[in-house]
Structure formats: structure tokens, C-alpha cells
mmCIF file of C-alpha atoms in Angstrom:
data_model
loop_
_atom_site.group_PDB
_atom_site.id
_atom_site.type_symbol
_atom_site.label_atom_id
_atom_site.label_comp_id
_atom_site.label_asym_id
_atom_site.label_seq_id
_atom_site.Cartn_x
_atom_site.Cartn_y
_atom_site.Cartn_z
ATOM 1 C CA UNK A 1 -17.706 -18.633 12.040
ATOM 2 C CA UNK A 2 -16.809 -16.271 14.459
ATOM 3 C CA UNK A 3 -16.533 -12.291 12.837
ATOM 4 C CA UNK A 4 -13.701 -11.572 15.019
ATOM 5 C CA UNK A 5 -10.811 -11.451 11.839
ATOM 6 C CA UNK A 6 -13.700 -8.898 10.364
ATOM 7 C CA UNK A 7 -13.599 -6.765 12.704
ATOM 8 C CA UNK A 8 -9.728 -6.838 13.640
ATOM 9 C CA UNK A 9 -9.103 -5.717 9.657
ATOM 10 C CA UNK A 10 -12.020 -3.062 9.883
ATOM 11 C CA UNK A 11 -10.118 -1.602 12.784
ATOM 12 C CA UNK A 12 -6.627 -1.811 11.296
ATOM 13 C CA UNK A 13 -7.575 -0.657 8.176
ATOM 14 C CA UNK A 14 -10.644 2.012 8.232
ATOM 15 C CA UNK A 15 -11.251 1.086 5.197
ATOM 16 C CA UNK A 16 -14.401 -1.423 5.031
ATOM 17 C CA UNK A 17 -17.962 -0.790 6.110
ATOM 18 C CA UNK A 18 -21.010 -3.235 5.256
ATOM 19 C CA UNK A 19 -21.247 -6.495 3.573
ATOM 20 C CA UNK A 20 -19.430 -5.724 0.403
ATOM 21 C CA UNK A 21 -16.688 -3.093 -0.075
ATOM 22 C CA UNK A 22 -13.641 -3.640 -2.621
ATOM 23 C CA UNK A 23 -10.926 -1.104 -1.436
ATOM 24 C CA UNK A 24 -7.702 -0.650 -3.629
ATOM 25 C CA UNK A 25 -4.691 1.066 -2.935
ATOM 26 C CA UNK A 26 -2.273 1.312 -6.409
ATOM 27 C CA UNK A 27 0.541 2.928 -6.827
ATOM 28 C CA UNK A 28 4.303 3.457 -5.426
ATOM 29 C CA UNK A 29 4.152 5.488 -2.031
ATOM 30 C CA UNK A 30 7.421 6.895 -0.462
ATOM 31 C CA UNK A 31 7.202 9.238 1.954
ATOM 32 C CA UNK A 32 6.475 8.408 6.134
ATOM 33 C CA UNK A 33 4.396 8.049 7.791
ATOM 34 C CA UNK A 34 3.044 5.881 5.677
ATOM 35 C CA UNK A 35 -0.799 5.958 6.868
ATOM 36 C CA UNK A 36 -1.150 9.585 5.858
ATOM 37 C CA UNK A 37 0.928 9.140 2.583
ATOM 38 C CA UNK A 38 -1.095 6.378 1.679
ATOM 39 C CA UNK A 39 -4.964 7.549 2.520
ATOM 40 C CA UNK A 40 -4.281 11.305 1.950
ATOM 41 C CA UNK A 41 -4.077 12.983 -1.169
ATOM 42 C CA UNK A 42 -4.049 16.901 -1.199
ATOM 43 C CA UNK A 43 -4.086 17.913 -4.416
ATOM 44 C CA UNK A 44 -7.878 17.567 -6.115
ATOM 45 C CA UNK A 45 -6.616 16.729 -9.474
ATOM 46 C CA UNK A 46 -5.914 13.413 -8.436
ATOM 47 C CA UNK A 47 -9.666 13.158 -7.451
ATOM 48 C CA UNK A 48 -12.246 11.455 -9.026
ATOM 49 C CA UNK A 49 -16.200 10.907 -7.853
ATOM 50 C CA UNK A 50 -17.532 7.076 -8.914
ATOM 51 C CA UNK A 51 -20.965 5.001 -9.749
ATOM 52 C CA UNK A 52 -20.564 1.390 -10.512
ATOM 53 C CA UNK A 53 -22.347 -1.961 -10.267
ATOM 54 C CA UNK A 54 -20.526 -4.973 -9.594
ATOM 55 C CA UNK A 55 -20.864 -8.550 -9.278
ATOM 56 C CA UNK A 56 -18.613 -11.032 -7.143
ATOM 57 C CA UNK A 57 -19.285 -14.895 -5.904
ATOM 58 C CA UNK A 58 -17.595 -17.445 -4.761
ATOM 59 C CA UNK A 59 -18.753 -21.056 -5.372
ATOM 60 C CA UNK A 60 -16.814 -24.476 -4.933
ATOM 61 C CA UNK A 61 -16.936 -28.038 -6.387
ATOM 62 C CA UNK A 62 -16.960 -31.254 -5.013
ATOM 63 C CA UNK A 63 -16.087 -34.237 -7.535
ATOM 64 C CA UNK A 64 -15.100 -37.632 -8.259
ATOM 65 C CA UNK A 65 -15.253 -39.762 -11.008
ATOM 66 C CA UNK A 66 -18.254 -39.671 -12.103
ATOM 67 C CA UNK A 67 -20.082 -37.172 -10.408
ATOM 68 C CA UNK A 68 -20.048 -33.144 -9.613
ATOM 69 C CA UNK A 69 -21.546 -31.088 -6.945
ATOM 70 C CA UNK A 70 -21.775 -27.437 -7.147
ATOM 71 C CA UNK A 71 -22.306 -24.974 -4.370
ATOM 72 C CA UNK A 72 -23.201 -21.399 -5.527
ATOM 73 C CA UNK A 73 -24.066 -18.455 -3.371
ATOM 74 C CA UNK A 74 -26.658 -16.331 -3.925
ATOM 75 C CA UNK A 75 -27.380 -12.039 -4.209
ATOM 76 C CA UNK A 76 -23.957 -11.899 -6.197
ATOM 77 C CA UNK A 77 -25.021 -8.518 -7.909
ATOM 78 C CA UNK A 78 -24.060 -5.081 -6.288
ATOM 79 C CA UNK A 79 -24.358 -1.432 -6.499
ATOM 80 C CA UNK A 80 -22.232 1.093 -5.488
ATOM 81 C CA UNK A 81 -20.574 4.426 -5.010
ATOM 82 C CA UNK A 82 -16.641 5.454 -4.073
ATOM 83 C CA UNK A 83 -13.597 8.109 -5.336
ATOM 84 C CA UNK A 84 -10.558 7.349 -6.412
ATOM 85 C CA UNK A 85 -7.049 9.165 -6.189
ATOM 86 C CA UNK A 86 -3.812 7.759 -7.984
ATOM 87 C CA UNK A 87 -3.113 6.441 -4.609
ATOM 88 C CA UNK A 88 -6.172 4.908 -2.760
ATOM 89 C CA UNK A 89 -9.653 3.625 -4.709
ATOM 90 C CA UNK A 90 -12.235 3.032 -2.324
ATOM 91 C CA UNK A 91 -15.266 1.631 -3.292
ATOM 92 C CA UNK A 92 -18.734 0.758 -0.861
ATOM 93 C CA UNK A 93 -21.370 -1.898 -2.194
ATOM 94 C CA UNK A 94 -25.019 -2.730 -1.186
ATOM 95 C CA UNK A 95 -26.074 -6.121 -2.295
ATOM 96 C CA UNK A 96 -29.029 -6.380 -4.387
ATOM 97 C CA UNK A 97 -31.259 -9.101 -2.513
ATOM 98 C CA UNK A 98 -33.584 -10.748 -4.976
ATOM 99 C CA UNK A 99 -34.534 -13.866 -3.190
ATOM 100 C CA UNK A 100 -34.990 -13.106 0.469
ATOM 101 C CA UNK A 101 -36.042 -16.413 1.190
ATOM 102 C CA UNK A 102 -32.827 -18.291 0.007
ATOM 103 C CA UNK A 103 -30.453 -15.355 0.742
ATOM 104 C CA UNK A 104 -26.475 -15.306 1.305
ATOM 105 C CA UNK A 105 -25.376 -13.743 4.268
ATOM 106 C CA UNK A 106 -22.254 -12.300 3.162
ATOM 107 C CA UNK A 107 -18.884 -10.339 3.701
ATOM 108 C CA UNK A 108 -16.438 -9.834 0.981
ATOM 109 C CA UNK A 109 -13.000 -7.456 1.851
ATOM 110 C CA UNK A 110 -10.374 -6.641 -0.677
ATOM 111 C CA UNK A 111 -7.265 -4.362 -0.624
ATOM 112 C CA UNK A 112 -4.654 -4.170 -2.863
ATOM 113 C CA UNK A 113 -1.607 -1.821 -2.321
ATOM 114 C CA UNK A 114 1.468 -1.353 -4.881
ATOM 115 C CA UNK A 115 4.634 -0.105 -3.065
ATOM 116 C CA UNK A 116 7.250 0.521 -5.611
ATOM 117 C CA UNK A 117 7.750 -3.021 -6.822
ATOM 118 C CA UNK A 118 5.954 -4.617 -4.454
ATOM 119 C CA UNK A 119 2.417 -5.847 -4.867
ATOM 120 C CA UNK A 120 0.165 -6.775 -2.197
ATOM 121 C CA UNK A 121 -3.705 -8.247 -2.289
ATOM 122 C CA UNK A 122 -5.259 -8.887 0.962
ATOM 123 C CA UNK A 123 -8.766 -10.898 1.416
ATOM 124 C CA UNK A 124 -11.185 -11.826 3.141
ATOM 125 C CA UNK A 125 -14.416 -13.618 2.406
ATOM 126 C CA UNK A 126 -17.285 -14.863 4.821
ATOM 127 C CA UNK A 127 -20.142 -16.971 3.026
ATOM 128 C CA UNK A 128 -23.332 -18.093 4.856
ATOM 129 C CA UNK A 129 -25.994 -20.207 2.645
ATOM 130 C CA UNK A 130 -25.419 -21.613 -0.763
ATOM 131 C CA UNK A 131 -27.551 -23.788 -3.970
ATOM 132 C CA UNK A 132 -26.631 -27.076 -4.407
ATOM 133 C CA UNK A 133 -26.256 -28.108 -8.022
ATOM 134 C CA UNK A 134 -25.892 -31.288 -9.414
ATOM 135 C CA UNK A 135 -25.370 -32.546 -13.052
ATOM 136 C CA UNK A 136 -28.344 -35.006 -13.425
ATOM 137 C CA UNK A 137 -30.906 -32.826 -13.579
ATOM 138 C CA UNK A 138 -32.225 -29.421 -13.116
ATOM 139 C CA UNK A 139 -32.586 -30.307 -9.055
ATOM 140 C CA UNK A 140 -31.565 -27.199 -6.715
ATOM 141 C CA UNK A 141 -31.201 -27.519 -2.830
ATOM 142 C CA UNK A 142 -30.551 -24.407 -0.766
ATOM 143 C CA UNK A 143 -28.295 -24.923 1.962
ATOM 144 C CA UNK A 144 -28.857 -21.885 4.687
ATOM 145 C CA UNK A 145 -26.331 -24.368 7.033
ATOM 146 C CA UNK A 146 -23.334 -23.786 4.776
ATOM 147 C CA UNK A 147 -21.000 -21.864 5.389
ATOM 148 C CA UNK A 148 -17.560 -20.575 4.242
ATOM 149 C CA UNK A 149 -14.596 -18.333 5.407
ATOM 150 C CA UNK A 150 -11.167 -17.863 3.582
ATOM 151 C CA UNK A 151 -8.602 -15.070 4.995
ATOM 152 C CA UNK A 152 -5.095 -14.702 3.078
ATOM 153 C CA UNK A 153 -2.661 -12.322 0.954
ATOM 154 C CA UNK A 154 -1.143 -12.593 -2.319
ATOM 155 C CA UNK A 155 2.368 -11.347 -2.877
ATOM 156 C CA UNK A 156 3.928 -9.787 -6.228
ATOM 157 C CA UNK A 157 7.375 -8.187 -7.272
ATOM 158 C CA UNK A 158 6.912 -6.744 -9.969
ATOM 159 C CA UNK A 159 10.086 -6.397 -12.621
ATOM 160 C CA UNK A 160 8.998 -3.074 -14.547
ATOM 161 C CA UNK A 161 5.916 -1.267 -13.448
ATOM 162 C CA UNK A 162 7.597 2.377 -14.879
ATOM 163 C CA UNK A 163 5.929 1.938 -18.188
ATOM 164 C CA UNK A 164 2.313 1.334 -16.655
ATOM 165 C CA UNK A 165 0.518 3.037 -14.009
ATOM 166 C CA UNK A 166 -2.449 0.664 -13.449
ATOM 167 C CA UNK A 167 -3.720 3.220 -10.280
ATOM 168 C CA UNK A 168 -3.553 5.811 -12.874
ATOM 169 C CA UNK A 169 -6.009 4.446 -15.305
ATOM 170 C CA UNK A 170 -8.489 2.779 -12.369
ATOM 171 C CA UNK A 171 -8.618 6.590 -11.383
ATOM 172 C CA UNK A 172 -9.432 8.033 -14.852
ATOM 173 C CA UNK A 173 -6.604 9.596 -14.434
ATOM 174 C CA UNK A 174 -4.213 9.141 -17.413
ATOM 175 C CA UNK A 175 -3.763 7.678 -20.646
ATOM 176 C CA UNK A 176 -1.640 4.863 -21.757
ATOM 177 C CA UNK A 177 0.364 5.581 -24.769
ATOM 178 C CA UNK A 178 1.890 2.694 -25.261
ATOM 179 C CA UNK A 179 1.433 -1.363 -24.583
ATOM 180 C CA UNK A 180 3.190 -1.928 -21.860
ATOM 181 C CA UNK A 181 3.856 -5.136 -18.985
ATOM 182 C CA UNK A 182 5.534 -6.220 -16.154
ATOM 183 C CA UNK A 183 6.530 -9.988 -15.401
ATOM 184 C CA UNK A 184 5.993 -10.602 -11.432
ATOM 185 C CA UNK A 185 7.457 -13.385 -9.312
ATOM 186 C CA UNK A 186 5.564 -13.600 -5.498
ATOM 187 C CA UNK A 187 3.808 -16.082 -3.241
ATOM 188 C CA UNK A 188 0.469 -16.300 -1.377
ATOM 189 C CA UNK A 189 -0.911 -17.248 1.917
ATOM 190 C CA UNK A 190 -4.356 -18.061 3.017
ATOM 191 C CA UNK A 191 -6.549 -19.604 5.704
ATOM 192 C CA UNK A 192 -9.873 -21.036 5.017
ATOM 193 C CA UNK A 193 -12.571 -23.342 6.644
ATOM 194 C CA UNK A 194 -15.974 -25.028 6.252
ATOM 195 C CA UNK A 195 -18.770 -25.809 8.373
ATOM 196 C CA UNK A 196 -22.410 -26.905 7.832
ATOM 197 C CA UNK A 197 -24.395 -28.657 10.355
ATOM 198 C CA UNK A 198 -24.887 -32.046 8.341
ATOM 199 C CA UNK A 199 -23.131 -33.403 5.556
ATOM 200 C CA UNK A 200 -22.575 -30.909 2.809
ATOM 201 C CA UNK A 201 -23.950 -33.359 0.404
ATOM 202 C CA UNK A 202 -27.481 -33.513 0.493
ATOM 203 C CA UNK A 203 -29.620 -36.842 0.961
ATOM 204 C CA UNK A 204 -30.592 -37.430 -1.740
ATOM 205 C CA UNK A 205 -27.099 -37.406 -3.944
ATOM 206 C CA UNK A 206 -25.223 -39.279 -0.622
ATOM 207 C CA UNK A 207 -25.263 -43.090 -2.331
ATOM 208 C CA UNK A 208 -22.790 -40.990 -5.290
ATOM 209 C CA UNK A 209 -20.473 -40.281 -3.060
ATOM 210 C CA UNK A 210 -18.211 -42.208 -0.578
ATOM 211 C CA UNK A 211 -18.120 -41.584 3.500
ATOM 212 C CA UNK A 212 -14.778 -39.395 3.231
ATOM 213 C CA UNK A 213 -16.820 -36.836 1.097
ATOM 214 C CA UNK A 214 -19.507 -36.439 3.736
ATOM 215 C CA UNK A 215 -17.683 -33.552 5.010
ATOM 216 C CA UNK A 216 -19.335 -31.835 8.107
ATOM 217 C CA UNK A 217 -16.122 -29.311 8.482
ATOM 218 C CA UNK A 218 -13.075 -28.870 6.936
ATOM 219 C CA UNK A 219 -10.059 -26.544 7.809
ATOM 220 C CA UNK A 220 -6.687 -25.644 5.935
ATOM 221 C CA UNK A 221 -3.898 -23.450 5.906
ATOM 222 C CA UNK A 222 -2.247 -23.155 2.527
ATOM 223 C CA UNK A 223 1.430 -21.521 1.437
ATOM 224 C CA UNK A 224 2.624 -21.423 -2.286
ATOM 225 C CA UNK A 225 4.129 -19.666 -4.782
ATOM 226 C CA UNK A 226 2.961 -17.790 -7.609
ATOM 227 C CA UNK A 227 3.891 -15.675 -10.708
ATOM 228 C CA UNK A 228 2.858 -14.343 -13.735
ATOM 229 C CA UNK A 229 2.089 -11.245 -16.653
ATOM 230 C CA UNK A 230 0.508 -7.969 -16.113
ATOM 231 C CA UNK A 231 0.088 -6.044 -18.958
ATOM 232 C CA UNK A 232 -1.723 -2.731 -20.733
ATOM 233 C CA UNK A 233 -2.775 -1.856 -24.362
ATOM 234 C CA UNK A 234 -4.225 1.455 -25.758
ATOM 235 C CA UNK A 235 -6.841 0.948 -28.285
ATOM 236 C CA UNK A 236 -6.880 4.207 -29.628
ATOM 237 C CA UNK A 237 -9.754 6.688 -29.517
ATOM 238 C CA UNK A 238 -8.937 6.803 -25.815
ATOM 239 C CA UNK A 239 -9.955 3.226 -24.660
ATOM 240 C CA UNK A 240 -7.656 0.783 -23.730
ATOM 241 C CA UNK A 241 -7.549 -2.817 -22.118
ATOM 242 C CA UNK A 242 -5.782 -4.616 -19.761
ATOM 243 C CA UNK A 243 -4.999 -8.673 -19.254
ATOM 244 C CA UNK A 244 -2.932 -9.846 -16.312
ATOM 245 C CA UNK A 245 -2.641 -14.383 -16.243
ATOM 246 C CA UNK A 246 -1.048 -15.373 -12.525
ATOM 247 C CA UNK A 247 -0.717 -18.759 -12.289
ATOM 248 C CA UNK A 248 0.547 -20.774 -8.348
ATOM 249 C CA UNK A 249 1.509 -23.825 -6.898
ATOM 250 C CA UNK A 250 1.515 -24.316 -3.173
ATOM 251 C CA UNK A 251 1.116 -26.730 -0.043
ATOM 252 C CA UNK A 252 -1.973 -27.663 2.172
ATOM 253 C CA UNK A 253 -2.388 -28.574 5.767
ATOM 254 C CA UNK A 254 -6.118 -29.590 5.636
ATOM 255 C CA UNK A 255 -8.067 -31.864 8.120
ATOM 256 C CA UNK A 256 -11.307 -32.923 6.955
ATOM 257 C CA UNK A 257 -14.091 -34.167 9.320
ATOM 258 C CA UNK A 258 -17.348 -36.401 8.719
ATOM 259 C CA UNK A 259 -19.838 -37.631 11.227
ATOM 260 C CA UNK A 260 -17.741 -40.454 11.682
ATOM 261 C CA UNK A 261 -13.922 -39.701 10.637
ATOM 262 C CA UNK A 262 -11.881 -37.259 10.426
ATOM 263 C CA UNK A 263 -8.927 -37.498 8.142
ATOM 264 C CA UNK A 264 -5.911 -35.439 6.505
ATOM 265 C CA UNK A 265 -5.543 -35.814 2.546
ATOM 266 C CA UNK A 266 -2.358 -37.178 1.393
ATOM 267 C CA UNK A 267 -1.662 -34.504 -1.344
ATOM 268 C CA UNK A 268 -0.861 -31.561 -0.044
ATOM 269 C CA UNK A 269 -1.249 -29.778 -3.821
ATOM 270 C CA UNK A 270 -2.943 -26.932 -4.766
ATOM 271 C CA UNK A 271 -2.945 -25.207 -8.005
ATOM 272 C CA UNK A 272 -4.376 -21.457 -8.333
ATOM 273 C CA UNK A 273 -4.915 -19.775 -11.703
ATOM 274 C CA UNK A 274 -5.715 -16.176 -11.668
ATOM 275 C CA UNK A 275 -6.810 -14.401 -14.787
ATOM 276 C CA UNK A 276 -8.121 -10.842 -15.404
ATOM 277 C CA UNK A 277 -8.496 -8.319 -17.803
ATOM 278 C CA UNK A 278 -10.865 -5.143 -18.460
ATOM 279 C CA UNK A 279 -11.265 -2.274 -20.811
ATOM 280 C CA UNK A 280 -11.654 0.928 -20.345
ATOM 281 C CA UNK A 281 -12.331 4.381 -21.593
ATOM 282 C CA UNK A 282 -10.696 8.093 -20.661
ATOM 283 C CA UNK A 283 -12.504 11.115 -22.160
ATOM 284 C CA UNK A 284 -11.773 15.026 -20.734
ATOM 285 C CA UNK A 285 -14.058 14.691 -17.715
ATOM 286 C CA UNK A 286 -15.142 11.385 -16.978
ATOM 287 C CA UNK A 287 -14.177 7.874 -17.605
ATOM 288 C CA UNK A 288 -15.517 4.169 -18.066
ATOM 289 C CA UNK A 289 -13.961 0.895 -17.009
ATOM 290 C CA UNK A 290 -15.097 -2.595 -17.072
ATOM 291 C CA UNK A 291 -12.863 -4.958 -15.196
ATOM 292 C CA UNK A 292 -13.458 -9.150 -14.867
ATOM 293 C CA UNK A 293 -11.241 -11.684 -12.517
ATOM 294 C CA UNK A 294 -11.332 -15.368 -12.180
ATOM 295 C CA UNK A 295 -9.443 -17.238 -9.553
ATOM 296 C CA UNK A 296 -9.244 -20.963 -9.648
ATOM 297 C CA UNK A 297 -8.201 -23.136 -6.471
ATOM 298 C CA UNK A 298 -7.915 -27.280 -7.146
ATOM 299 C CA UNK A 299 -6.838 -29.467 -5.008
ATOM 300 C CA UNK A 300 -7.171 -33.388 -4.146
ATOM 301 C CA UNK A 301 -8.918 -34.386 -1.069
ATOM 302 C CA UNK A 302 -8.194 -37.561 -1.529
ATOM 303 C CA UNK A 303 -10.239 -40.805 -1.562
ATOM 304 C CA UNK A 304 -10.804 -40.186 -5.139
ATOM 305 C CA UNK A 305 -12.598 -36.939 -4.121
ATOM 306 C CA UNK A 306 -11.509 -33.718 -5.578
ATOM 307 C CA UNK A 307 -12.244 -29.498 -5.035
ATOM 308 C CA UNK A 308 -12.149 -26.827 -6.627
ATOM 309 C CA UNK A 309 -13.125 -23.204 -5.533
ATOM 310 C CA UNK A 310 -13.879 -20.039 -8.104
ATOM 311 C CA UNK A 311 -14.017 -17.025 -7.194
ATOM 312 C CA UNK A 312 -15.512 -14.915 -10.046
ATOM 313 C CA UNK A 313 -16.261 -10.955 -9.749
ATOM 314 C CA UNK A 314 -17.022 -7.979 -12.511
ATOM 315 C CA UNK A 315 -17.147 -4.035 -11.954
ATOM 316 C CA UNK A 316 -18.267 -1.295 -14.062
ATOM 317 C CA UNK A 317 -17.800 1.613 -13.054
ATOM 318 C CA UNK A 318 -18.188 5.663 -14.233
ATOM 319 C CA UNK A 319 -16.108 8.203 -12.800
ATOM 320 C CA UNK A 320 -16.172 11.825 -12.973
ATOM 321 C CA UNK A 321 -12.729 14.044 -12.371
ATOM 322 C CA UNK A 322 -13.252 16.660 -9.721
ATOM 323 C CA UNK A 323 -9.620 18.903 -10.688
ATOM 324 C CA UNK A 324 -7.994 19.694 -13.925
ATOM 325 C CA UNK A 325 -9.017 17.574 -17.240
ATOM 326 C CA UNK A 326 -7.216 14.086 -18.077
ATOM 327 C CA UNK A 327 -3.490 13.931 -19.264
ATOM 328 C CA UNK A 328 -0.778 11.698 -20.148
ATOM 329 C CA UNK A 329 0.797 9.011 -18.283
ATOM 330 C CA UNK A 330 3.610 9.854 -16.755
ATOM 331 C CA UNK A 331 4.815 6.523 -17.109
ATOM 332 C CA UNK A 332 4.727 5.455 -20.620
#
């Protein structure tokens, strides 16, 4: 998979350095230009310093019937450093490598930007190596051919996001009075592909599977629609905790290639789920915050074969506020 769409968004964006870096840009910007209004924030009370570790994967499925394949990357655990403003939170990850042997080469990229109403999650993820599961026993194959690449961007409008400032609180930066949420309406866009130098299936589990799941490479483009919840609720004592439930339907051109064949599926379904939530914690100086996301991609390849790709990832992190002590939302 050629690194070229890596380094294009590196360049437009400034914002990504290494293998792992989540980058998140939150709340309603207004003035031009927009580059320095976005990535420049003057006032050091908006600052905060930040340690976290994270972890993020993402693994697929390949099904039918009767049986279940599952293909999990490696080295999902991260640590990390970053700041945060009410405008920009830029975080920078080093993988933890514990098996050298069977590593993941990997590249994750994420950047999420709120402008006014509008919503905005760009991604980017390039896997290399993966385990091979199975359900009949404790068997585990490492695949170092493997390898996986998905590019797209989400879209939300949100209806109300005056009662919540969800920057704000990533920051360490306010409290949340009140429960508050927004209802959202968007879409979402993606390109992904998959390559490995044999059949992903290994030799051994081939006679439980037909010849239209010995997939050598597969490519799609997909286009849906998508909308959901995002919500906020102080627990008192300074904590509070957030749940957000997006669920999408779209369309998929895929081709799909074997040794032999190479065929399109005849549903063009997908169905995405995306559900998140955290919890966090403001005191005077510093703050805690614990946030979780799922995202669920199934779709039919046809043939009697099914997919279905999750992307999981967690964050802790503990910040420290470089200006003047916490205070209350502005938006309540």
C-alpha cells in the first residue's frame, strides 16, 4: 500500500508525526483565516499540558454459516504526551512493541474539527501484519502478508451544541452544570482496500470456506448516511460522563479478487454503529478523562460470506492547566 495519502494529509495538515497520533480540533471557530484561528490560541488560559496512555486496533471478521475468522493486529497499547486548547487537542503516541517478532506495522490518523454546527472526523488507518483466530480451538497464525488501508470522513450537523462544549471538557477546561445533548443528522465517506500475498485464509481452515472467500485483494469505496445522540452528564463532585450512539446505513462499490476470480458482491449494504462514551474529572489545576469508542462496519460479500470490521480504541489521559484555575461552562 503505497504511503502517498499519508504523506499528502501530513503536509496539508501539520498535524501528524509517527505511527500513532490522534489530533482533535473541537469547538466553533469564526474568524479568517481560518488556519491561524484554528491552530493558534493566544491566551494561556485556554492551555493545558497532557500524559496519557491509549489503546486503539482495528480487527475484521470473515464469516459464514458456520464458521468465523478473526484477524487482530498486534502492539495496540500506546503512550503519549500532547496540550490541549478549547480549540485544537493534539496528541503524539509511541507504540509499545511487546512482540517484535509478530509486530504490526502501523499508522493510525484522526482529526476531528467542530465548526459551529458542523462536525467533521477525518481518518486514516494503514495496517501491516495481523493474528488469525479461529473458533475451534486456541490455534493462532500470524499473518506479516496482511495488510489493510481505510481513508474517509464522517459528517455531523449538529441541532444544539450551545448547552455542551465537548472541546471544553477534553481540555480540562470547564465544568458541565447541567445534562445536556445534541441530536445530529450527517453522512460519511470512506475508501478502503486489502491485500495479502496468498489467500487471507490460512491452509489449514481453507476446506471451511468456499473459493469466493479466498480473497487475495479486495477494494471498495463506500457512501452512506448516518445520525445519531451526543450527550453530557455531571456527576457531581466535579466528574462527569459522556455517551454519544451514531448509528449509518450506506452503499458499497467493492470488487473482490481470488487467485482465480474476481467478483463484485450483489449487496451493496453496509451498516456502521458507532458508540462512545467516557468519564471524566475537573479539579482546580488538573484534570482526568477516560474516553472508549467502538465502530462497527457489516456488510455481505456475498456467496454466503459475510464482514465485519471493529475498530476499538481507549485514552486516559491527565492534564495539567498552564493559566488561570478551572471555571464554568460557558455553555450550560
Amino acid at each position: 500500500m503505497s504511503k502517498h495519502w499519508f504523506l499528502f494529509l501530513i503536509l496539508v495538515f501539520s498535524l501528524h508525526f509517527g505511527y500513532s497520533q490522534s489530533i482533535k480540533a473541537l469547538d466553533s471557530l469564526k474568524t479568517i483565516p481560518f488556519i491561524d484561528t484554528l491552530l493558534i490560541d493566544r491566551d494561556i488560559n485556554n492551555w493545558s499540558v497532557r500524559l496519557f496512555g491509549s489503546f486503539r486496533e482495528q480487527r475484521f471478521i470473515l464469516s459464514n454459516k458456520n464458521n468465523k475468522l478473526r484477524y487482530v493486529p498486534n502492539n495496540p497499547v500506546g503512550v503519549g504526551f500532547g496540550f490541549a486548547t478549547k480549540k485544537l487537542i493534539a496528541d503524539f503516541t509511541i507504540n509499545i512493541i511487546g512482540n517484535k517478532e509478530k509486530a504490526t506495522k502501523r499508522v493510525d490518523f484522526n482529526s476531528k474539527l467542530l465548526i459551529k454546527n458542523h462536525h467533521f472526523d477525518l481518518f486514516l488507518q494503514d495496517y501491516e501484519g495481523f493474528e488469525v483466530k479461529n473458533d475451534l480451538n486456541d490455534e493462532t497464525i500470524f499473518r506479516p502478508d496482511i495488510e489493510t488501508f481505510v481513508i474517509g470522513i464522517n459528517y455531523l450537523y449538529l441541532f444544539d451544541v450551545e448547552k455542551l462544549s465537548f472541546s471544553g471538557m477534553h481540555a480540562g477546561l470547564y465544568h458541565q452544570k447541567k445534562a445536556a445533548y445534541s441530536f445530529g443528522v450527517g453522512g460519511f465517506v470512506a475508501y478502503g482496500n486489502l491485500n495479502a500475498d496468498t489467500s487471507i485464509i490460512p491452509n489449514e481452515f481453507e476446506p471451511l470456506f468456499n473459493e469466493q472467500a479466498q480473497i487475495t485483494h479486495s477494494a471498495e469505496f463506500a457512501l452512506g448516511v448516518k445520525g445519531g445522540i451526543i450527550s453530557v452528564f455531571p456527576l457531581g463532585n466535579n466528574f462527569y460522563a459522556m455517551a454519544n450512539a451514531i448509528p449509518g446505513l450506506g452503499i458499497t462499490l467493492k470488487n473482490i479478487e481470488t487467485a482465480d476470480l474476481s467478483y463484485r458482491p450483489a449487496n451493496p449494504l453496509i451498516f456502521d454503529m458507532e458508540l462512545s462514551g467516557g468519564i471524566g474529572y475537573n479539579a482546580k489545576r488538573y484534570y482526568v478523562i477516560l474516553t472508549v469508542r467502538t465502530d462497527l462496519f457489516a456488510a455481505n460479500l456475498g456467496f454466503d460470506n459475510n464482514s465485519l470490521i471493529n475498530e476499538t480504541s481507549a485514552k486516559l489521559a491527565i492534564g495539567y492547566r498552564l493559566g488561570r484555575k478551572n471555571r464554568e461552562a460557558s455553555k450550560k
